[in-house]
Coordinates of C-alpha atoms in Angstrom, one line a residue:
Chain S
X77 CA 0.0 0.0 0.0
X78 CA 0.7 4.0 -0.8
X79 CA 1.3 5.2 2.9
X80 CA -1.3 7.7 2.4
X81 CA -1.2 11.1 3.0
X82 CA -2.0 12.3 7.0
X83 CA -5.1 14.3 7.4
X84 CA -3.9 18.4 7.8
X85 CA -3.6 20.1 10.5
X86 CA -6.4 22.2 11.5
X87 CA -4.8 23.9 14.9
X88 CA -3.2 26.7 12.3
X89 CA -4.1 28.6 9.7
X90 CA -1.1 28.3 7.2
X91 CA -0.3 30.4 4.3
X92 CA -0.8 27.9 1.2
X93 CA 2.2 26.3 -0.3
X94 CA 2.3 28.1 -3.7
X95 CA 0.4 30.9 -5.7
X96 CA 0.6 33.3 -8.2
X97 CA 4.2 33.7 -7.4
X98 CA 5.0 29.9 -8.8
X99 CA 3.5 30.4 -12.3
X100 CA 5.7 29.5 -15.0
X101 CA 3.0 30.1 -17.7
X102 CA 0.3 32.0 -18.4
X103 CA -2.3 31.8 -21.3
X104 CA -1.6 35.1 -24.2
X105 CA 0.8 36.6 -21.6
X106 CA 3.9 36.5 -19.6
X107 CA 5.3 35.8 -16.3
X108 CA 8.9 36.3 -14.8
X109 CA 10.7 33.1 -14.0
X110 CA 9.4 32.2 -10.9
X111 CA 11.9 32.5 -7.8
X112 CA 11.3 29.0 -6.8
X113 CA 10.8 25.6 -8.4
X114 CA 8.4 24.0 -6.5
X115 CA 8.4 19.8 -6.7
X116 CA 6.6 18.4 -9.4
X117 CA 3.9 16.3 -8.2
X118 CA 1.1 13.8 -9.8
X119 CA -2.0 11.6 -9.4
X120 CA -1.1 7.9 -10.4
X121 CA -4.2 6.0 -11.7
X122 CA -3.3 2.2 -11.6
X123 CA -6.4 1.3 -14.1
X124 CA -5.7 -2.4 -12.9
X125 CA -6.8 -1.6 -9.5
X126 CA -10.2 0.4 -9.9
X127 CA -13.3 -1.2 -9.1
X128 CA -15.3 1.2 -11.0
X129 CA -17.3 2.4 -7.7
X130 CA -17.2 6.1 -8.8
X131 CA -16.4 7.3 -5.1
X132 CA -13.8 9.6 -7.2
X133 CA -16.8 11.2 -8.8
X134 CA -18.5 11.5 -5.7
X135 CA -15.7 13.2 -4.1
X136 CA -15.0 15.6 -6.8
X137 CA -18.6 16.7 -7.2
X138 CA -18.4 17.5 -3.1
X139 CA -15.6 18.7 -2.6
X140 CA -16.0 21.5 -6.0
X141 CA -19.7 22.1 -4.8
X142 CA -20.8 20.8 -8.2
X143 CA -24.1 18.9 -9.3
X144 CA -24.5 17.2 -11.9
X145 CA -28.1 17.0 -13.4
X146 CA -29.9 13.7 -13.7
X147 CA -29.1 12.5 -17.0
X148 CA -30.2 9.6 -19.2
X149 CA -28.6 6.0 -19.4
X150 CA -27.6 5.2 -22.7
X151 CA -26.8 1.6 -21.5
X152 CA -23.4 1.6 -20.2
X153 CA -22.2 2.3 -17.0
X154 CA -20.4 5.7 -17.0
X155 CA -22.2 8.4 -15.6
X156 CA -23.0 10.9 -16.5
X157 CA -21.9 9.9 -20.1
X158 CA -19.5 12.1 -21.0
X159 CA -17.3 15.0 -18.9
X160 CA -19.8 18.5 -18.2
X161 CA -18.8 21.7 -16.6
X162 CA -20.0 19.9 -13.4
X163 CA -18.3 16.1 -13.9
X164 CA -14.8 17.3 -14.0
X165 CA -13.9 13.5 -13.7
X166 CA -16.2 10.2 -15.1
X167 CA -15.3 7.1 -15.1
X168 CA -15.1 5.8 -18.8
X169 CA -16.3 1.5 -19.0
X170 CA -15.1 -0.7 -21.6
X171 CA -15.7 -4.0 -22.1
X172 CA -13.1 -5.2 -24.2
X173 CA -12.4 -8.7 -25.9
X174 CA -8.2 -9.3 -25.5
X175 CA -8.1 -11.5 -28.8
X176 CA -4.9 -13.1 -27.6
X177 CA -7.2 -14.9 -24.8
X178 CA -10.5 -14.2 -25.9
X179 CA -11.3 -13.2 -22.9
X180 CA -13.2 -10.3 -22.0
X181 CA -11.9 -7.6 -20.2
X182 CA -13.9 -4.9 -18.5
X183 CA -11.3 -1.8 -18.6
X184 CA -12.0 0.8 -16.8
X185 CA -10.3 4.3 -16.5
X186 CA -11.1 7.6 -14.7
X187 CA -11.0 10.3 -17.3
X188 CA -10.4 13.9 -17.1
X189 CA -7.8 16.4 -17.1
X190 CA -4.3 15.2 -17.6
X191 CA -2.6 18.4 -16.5
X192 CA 0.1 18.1 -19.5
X193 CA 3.3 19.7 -18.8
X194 CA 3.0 20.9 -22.1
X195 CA -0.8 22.2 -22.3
X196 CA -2.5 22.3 -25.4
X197 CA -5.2 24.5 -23.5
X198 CA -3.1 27.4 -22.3
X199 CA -1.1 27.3 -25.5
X200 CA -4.7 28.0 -27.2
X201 CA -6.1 30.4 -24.8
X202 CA -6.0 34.1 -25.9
X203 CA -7.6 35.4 -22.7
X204 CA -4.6 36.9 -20.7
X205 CA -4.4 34.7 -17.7
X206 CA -7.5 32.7 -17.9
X207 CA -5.1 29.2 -17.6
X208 CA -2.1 29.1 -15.2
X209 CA 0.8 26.7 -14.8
X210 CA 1.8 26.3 -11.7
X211 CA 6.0 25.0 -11.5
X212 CA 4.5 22.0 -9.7
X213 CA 2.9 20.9 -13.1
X214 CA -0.8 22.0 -12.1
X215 CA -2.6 23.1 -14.9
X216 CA -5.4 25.7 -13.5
X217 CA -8.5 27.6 -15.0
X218 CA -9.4 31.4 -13.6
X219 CA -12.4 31.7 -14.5
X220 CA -12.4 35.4 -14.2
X221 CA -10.2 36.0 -16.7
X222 CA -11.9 33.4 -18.7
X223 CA -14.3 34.6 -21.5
X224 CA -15.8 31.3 -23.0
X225 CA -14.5 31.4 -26.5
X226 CA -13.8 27.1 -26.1
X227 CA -10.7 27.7 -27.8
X228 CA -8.8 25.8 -24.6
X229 CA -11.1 22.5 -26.1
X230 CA -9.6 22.7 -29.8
X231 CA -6.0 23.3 -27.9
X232 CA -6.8 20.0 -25.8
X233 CA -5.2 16.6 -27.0
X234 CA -7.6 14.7 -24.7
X235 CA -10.9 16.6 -24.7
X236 CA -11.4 17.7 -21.5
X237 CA -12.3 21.1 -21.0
X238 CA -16.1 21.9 -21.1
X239 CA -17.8 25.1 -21.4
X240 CA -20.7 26.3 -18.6
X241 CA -23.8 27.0 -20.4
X242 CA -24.5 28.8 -16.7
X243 CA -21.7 30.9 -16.7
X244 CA -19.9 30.8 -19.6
X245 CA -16.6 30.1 -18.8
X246 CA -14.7 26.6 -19.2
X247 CA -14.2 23.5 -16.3
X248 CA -11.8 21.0 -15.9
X249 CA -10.3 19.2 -13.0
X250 CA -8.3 21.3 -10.8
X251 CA -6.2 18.2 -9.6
X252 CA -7.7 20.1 -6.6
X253 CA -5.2 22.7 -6.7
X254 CA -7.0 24.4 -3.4
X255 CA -6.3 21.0 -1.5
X256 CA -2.6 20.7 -2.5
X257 CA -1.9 24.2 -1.7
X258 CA -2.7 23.0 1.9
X259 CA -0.7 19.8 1.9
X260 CA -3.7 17.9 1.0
X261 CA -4.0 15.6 -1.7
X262 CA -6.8 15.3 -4.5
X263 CA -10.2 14.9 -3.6
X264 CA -10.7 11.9 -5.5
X265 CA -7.3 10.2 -4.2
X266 CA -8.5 10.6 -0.9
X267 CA -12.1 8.8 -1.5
X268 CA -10.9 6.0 -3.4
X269 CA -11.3 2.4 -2.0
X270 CA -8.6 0.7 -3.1
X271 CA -5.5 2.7 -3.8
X272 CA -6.4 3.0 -8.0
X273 CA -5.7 7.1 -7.0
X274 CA -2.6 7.9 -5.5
X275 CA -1.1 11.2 -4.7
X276 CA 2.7 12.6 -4.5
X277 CA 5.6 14.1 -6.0
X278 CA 6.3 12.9 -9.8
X279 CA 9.0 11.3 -8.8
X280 CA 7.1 9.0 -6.2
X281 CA 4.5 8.1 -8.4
X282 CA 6.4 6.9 -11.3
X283 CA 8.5 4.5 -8.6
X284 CA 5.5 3.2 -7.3
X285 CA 4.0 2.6 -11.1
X286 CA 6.9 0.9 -11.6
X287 CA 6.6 -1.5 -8.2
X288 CA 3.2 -1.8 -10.0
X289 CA 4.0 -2.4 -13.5
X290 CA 6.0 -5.3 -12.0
X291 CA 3.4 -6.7 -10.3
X292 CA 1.2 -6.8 -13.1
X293 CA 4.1 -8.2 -15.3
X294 CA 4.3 -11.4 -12.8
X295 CA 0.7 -11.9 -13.2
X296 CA 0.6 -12.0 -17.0
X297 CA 0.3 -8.7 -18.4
X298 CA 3.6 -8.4 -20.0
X299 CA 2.5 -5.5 -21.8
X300 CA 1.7 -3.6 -18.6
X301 CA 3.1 -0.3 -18.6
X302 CA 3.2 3.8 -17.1
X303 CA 1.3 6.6 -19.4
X304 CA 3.3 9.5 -18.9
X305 CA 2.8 10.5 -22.7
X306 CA 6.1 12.4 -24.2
X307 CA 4.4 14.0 -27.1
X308 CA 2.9 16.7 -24.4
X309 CA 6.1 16.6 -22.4
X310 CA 4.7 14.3 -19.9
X311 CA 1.7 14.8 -17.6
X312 CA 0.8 15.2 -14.1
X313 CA -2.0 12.7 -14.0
X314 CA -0.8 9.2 -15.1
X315 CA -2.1 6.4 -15.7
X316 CA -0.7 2.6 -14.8
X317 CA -2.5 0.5 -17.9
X318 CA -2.3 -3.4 -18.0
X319 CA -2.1 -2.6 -21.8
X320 CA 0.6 0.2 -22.0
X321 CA 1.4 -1.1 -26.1
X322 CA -2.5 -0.1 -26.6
X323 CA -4.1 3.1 -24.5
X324 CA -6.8 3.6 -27.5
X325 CA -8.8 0.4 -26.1
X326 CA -9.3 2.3 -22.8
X327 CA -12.3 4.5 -24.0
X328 CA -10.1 5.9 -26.9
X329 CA -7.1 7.6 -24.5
X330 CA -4.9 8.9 -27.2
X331 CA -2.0 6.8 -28.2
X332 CA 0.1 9.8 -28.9
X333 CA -0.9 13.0 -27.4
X334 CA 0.4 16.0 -29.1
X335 CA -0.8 19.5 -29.1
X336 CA -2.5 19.1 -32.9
X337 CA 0.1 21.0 -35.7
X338 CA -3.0 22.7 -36.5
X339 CA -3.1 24.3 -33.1
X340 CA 0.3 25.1 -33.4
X341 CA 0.0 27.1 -36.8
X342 CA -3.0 28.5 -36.1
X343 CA -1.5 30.0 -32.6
X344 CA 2.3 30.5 -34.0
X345 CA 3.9 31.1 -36.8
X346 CA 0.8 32.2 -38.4
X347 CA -0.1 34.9 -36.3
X348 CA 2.8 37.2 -37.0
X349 CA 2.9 36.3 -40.8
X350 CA -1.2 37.3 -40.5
X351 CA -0.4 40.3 -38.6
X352 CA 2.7 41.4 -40.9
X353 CA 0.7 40.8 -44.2
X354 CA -2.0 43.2 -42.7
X355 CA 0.1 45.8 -42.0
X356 CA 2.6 45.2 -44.7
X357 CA -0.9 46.2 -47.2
X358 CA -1.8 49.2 -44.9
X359 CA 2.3 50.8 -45.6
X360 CA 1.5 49.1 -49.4
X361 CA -1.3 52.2 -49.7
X362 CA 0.8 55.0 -48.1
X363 CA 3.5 54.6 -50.2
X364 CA 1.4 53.9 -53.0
X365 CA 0.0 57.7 -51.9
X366 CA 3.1 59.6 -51.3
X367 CA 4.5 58.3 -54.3
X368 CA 1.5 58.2 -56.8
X369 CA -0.5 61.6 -55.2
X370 CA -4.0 61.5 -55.1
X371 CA -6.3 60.8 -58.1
X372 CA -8.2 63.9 -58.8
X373 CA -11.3 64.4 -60.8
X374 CA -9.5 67.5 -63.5
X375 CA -11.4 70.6 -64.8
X376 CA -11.1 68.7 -68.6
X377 CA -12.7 65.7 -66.8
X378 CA -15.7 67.8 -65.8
X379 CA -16.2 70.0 -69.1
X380 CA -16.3 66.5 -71.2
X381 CA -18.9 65.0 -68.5
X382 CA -20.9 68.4 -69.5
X383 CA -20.4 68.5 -73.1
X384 CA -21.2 64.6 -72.8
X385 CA -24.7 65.4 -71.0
X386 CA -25.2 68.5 -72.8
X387 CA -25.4 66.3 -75.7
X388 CA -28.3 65.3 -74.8
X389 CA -31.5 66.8 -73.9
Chain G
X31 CA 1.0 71.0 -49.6
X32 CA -1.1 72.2 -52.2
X33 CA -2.9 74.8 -52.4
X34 CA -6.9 73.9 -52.6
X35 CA -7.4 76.0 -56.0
X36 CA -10.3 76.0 -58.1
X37 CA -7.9 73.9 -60.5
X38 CA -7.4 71.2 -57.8
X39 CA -11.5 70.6 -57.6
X40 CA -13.4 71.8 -60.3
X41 CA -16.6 73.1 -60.3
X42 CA -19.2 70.2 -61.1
X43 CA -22.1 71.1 -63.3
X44 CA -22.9 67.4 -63.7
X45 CA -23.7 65.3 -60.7
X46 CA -24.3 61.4 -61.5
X47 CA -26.8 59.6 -58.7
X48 CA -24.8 56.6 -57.9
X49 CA -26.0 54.7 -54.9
X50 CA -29.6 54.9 -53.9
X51 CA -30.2 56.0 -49.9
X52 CA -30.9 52.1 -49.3
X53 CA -28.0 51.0 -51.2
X54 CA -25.8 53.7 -49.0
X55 CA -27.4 52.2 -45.4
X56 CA -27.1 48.8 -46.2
X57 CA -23.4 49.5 -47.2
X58 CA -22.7 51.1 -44.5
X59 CA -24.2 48.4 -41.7
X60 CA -22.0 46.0 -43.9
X61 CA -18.8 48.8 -42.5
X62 CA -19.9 49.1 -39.1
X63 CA -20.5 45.6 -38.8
X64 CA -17.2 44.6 -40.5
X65 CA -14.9 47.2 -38.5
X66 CA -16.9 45.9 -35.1
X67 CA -15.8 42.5 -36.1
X68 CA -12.7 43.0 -37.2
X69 CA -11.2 44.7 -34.1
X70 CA -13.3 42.0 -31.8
X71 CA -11.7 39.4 -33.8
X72 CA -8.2 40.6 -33.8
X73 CA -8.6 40.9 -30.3
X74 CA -8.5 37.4 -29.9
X75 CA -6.4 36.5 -32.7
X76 CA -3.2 38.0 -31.0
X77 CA -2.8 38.4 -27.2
X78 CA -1.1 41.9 -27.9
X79 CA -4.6 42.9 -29.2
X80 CA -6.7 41.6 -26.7
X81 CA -7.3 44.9 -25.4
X82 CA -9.3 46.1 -28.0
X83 CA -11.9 44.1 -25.9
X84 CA -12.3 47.1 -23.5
X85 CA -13.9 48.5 -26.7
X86 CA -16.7 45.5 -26.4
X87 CA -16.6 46.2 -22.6
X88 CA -14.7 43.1 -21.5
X89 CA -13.4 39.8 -23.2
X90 CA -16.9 38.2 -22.5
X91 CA -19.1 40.7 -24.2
X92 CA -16.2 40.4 -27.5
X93 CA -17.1 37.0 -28.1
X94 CA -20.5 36.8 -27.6
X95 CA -20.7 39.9 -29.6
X96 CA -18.3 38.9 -32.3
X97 CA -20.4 35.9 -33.8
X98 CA -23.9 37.7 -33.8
X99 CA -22.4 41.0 -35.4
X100 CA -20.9 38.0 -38.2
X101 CA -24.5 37.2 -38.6
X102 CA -25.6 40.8 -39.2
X103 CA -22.8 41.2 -41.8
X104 CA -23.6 38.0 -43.2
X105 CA -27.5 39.2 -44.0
X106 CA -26.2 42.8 -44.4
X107 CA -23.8 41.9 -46.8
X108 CA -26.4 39.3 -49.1
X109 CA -28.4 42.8 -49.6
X110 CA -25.1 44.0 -51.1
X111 CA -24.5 41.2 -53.4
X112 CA -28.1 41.1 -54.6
X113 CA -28.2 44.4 -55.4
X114 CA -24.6 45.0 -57.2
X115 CA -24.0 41.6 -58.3
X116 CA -25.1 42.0 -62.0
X117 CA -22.8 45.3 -62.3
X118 CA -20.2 42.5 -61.0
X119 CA -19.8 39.7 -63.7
X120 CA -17.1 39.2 -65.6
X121 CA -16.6 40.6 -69.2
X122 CA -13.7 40.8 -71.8
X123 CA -12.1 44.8 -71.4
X124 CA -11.6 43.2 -67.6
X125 CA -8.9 41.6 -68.3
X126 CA -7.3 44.2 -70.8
X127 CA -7.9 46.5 -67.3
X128 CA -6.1 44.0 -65.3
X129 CA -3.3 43.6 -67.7
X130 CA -2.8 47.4 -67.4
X131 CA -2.8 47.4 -63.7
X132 CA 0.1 49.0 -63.7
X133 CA -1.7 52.6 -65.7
X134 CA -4.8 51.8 -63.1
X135 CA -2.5 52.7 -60.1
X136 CA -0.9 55.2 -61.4
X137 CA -3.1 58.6 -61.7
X138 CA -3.8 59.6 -65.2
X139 CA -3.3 56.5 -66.5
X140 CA -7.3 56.7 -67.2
X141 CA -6.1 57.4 -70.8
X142 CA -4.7 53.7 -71.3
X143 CA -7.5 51.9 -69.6
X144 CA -10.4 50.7 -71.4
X145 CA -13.7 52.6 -70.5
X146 CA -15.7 51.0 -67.7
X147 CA -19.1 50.6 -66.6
X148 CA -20.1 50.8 -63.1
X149 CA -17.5 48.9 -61.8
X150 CA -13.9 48.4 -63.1
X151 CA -11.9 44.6 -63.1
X152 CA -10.5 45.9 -59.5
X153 CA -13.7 46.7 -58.2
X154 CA -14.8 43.6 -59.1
X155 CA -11.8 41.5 -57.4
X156 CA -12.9 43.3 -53.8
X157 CA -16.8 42.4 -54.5
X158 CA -16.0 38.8 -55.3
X159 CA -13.6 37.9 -52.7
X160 CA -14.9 39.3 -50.0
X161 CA -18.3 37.2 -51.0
X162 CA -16.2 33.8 -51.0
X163 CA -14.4 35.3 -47.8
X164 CA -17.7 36.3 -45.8
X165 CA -19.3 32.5 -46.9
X166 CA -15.6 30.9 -45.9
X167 CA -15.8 32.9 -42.9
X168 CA -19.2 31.9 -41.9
X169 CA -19.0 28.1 -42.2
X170 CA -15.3 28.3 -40.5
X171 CA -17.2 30.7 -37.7
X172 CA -20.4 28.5 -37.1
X173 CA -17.8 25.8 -36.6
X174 CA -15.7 27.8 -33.7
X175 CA -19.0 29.4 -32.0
X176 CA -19.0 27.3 -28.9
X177 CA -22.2 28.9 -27.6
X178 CA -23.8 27.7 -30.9
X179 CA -22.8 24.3 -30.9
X180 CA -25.8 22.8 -29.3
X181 CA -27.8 25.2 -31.3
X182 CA -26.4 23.4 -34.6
X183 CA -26.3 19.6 -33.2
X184 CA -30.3 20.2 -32.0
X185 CA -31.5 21.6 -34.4
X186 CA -29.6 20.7 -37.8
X187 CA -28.2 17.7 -36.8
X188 CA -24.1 18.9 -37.3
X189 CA -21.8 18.0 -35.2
X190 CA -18.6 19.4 -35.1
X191 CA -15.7 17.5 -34.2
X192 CA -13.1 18.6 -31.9
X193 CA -10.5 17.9 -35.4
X194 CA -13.1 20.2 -38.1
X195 CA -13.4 23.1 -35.1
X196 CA -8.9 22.8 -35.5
X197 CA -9.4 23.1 -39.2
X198 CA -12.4 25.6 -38.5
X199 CA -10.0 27.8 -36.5
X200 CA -7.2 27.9 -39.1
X201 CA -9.9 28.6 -41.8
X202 CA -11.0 31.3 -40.1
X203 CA -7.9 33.0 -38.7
X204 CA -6.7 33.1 -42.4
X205 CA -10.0 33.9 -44.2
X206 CA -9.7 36.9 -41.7
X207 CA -6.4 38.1 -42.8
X208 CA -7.3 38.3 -46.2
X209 CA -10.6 40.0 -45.9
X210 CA -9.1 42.5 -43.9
X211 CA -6.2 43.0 -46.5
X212 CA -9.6 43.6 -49.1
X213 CA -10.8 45.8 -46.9
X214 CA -7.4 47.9 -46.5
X215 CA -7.7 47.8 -50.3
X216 CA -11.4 48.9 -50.5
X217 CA -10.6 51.5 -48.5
X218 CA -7.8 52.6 -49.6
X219 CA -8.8 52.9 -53.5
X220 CA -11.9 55.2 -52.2
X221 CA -9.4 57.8 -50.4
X222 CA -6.7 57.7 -53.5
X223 CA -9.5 58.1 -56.2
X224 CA -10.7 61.6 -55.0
X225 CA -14.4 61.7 -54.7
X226 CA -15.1 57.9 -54.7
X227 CA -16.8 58.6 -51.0
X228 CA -19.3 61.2 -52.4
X229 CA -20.7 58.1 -53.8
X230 CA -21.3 56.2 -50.7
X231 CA -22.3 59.9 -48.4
X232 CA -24.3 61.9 -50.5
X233 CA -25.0 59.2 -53.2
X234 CA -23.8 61.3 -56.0
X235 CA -20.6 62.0 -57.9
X236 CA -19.8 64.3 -60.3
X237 CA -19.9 64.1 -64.0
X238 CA -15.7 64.5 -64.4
X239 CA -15.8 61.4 -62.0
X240 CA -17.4 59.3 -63.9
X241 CA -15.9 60.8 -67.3
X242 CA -12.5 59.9 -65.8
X243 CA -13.1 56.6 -63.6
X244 CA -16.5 55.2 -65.1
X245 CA -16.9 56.3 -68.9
X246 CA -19.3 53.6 -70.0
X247 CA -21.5 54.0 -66.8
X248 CA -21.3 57.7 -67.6
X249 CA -22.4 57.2 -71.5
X250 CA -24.9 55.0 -70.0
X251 CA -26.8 57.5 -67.4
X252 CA -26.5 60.3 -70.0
X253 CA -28.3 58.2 -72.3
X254 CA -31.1 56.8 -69.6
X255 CA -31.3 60.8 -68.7
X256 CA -30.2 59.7 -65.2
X257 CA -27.7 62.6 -64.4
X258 CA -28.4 66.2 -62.3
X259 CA -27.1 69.2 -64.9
X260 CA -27.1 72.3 -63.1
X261 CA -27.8 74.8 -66.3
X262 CA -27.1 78.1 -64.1
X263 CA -26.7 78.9 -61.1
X264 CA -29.8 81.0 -60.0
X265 CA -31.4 77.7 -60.9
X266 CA -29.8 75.0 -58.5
X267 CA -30.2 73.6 -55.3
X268 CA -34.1 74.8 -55.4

């Protein structure tokens, strides 16, 4: 077992462990290098070890204040069925066939955000500060400087972020930033059952995926592995999979996450060659004037448009 | 600095109506409404522009804003192709104009342009690519308007995939910087081309105007009997 973290202290109001002062990005602005690095944490999700009881979605929907509205079965198990601005986490069922046993296998695999350490959100955002990165690899939503434009879900290599129809602004998980900040881990680690969440520093988690990853190799899953995908530089949620070769399978978690090329020229390059072109035509026309003059109507211009209507009656 | 002498603007005895008052307002909703969503929209194409959204009152109020004033435009701007669309097609002295682009911007090089109707090859270029730009810009824009999406799935059936809004938002950004380069050129022509505004304020221009910029048009009116001639001037402005 995960020696699991102690419950705070209450006798003392503490100030919280980092803030504004730890950003090392912020969406369509800057920040100064933080002073600090703070240590990188993570949630590990060991897929092999969930029991599918949704306490995690319990937990996040008390501990956020958030309720989600009775929705309609579509014959599966996950609910609600898909992530809202209120079910910042669901837990996504599969039953899947594993043709090299034909047996099936009911997968099972919390989803929400992944808190990239590259983030295809922020890099999409063009609110000033409406997503934060925190140095410990927290990815965060303000939603006061958010203004609802959804361009965070086109950013997103795992389609997470949803936009409030209440308010207008977008939700994701947190990883309960609020809790950390006070020693705490995630809401959802702390309700699970059985140890599938566990909270603590990156470097923790990935040796205790890897004490994990053995234990599911002695028991036959040869292909068991850590999700810590490289394409996004890493994340800060992970995933232990008994399947590493195949994440698709679980509910269609990306093989190969990568902020989309699209994204990228859409929010790089092509800005400044959008922006130069614009202004390039703008100095086009005043050259065009100070060289050329204006085009003025002449006195012969006028007598032949007169002699021209005076032609006829 | 020159001096504003009679020789610089001569005295009109013809004026030529050129754009009905309907005409003129529904042009100019089509400018408000295009200037509105140009500065919302550049405000969140670049973060160095986003505060042009103070103009909108707040980052909020610029999106919401931006896709229904798109909408306006959109309607606005079918009045404008209905109504100047057959003054638009192609014909045959359009491409001699076009070969002698260079004489077209140069002033005074009238003489070794072929005469024009109402509109001239350029003219022309600025009506029909802001049309395919406006319909580009629309289906890119119905694609990235988040607050619409439910809208569209409900009641139309289209869903929009998380890939086609990536496309969608490419599209867009770049169907953007070329309608704004038209406009620049729009806009521009009317200022170099002294009294091309008249046209679009008071509705008129003069007779030398259209003598010099629009001879066929002009032929044209003075045959239909469609042009002001001020015979003295005891008589005009009655």
């Amino acid at each position: 077992m995960f020696p699991p973290l102690p419950n705070p202290d209450v006798s003392a109001q503490k100030p919280p462990l980092f803030g504004e002062q730890d950003l090392v990005r912020r969406s369509a602005s800057r920040v100064p290098a933080p002073a600090r690095q703070l240590t990188p944490v993570a949630k590990l999700i060991d897929v092999s070890k969930c029991i599918g009881c949704k306490a995690c979605q319990a937990a996040c929907l008390e501990w956020n204040d958030l309720r989600e509205k009775v929705g309609v079965n579509r014959g599966v198990l996950d609910n609600p069925d898909d992530l809202t601005p209120d079910s910042l986490t669901v837990m996504r069922f599969t039953e899947w066939i594993n043709p090299s046993t034909d047996t099936l296998e009911w997968l099972i695999r919390k989803d929400g955000c992944m808190h990239c350490a590259e983030p295809g959100c922020l890099e999409a955002c063009p609110a000033p500060g409406a997503i934060v990165q925190y140095s410990n690899g927290i990815v965060d939503f303000i939603h006061e400087n958010c203004i609802g434009c959804g361009y965070c879900i086109k950013g997103c290599p795992f389609n997470i972020p949803r936009i409030s129809r209440v308010d207008n602004t977008a939700y994701k998980c947190t990883l309960c930033s609020d809790r950390i900040a006070v020693g705490q881990g995630p809401a959802c680690q702390k309700a699970c059952p059985t140890q599938a969440i566990v909270f603590g520093t990156k470097d923790e988690m990935k040796a205790w995926a890897d004490l994990r990853i053995k234990d599911l190799k002695s028991r036959g899953f040869d292909k068991a592995g850590l999700y810590d995908p490289p394409g996004v530089s890493g994340t800060h949620v992970m995933y232990v999979l008994h399947h590493a070769d195949q994440p698709h399978i679980y509910a269609g978690l990306p093989d190969n996450p990568r902020i989309s090329p699209l994204v990228r020229a859409w929010k790089g390059a092509g800005k400044y060659a959008g922006l130069g072109l614009i202004a390039l035509s703008v100095v086009a026309g005043v050259i065009h004037h100070l060289v050329q003059g204006p085009n003025r109507v002449t006195r012969h211009d006028e007598e032949e448009a007169e002699r021209l209507a005076g032609d006829k009656p | 600095m020159t001096d504003r002498t009679h020789d610089d603007i001569p005295e009109a005895h013809v004026r030529v109506p050129r754009y009905s008052g309907s005409a003129r307002v529904n042009h100019w909703i089509v400018a408000i409404s295009f200037i509105l969503l140009g500065l919302s929209g550049l405000a969140l194409f670049h973060p160095s522009l986003f505060g042009l959204t103070v103009l909108f009152g707040g980052g909020q109020n610029a999106r919401w804003l931006h896709p229904w004033l798109g909408i306006v435009l959109v309607v606005a701007f079918f009045g404008l192709f209905v109504r100047f669309v057959s003054q638009n097609l192609p014909e045959r002295t359009d491409i001699t104009w076009l070969a002698r682009l260079r004489y077209a911007l140069s002033a005074g090089g009238e003489d070794y342009l072929p005469e024009v109707g109402k509109y001239n090859a350029g003219q022309k270029f600025v009506f029909w690519s802001q049309t395919l730009l406006i319909l580009v810009l629309l289906g890119s824009g119905l694609c990235l308007w988040q607050q619409g999406q439910d809208y569209l799935e409900r009641t139309l059936g289209i869903h929009v995939s998380i890939e086609t809004m990536r496309w969608a938002a490419v599209i867009h950004a770049t169907a953007a910087v070329l309608t704004i380069i038209v406009f620049v050129i729009h806009v521009y022509s009317a200022i170099w081309v002294r009294g091309t505004i008249d046209a679009m304020t008071s509705g008129t221009v003069t007779g030398g105007w259209g003598w010099r910029h629009h001879r066929r048009w002009l032929r044209r009116k003075v045959r239909e009997g469609d042009v002001d001639v001020e015979h003295s001037k005891g008589a005009s402005g009655s």
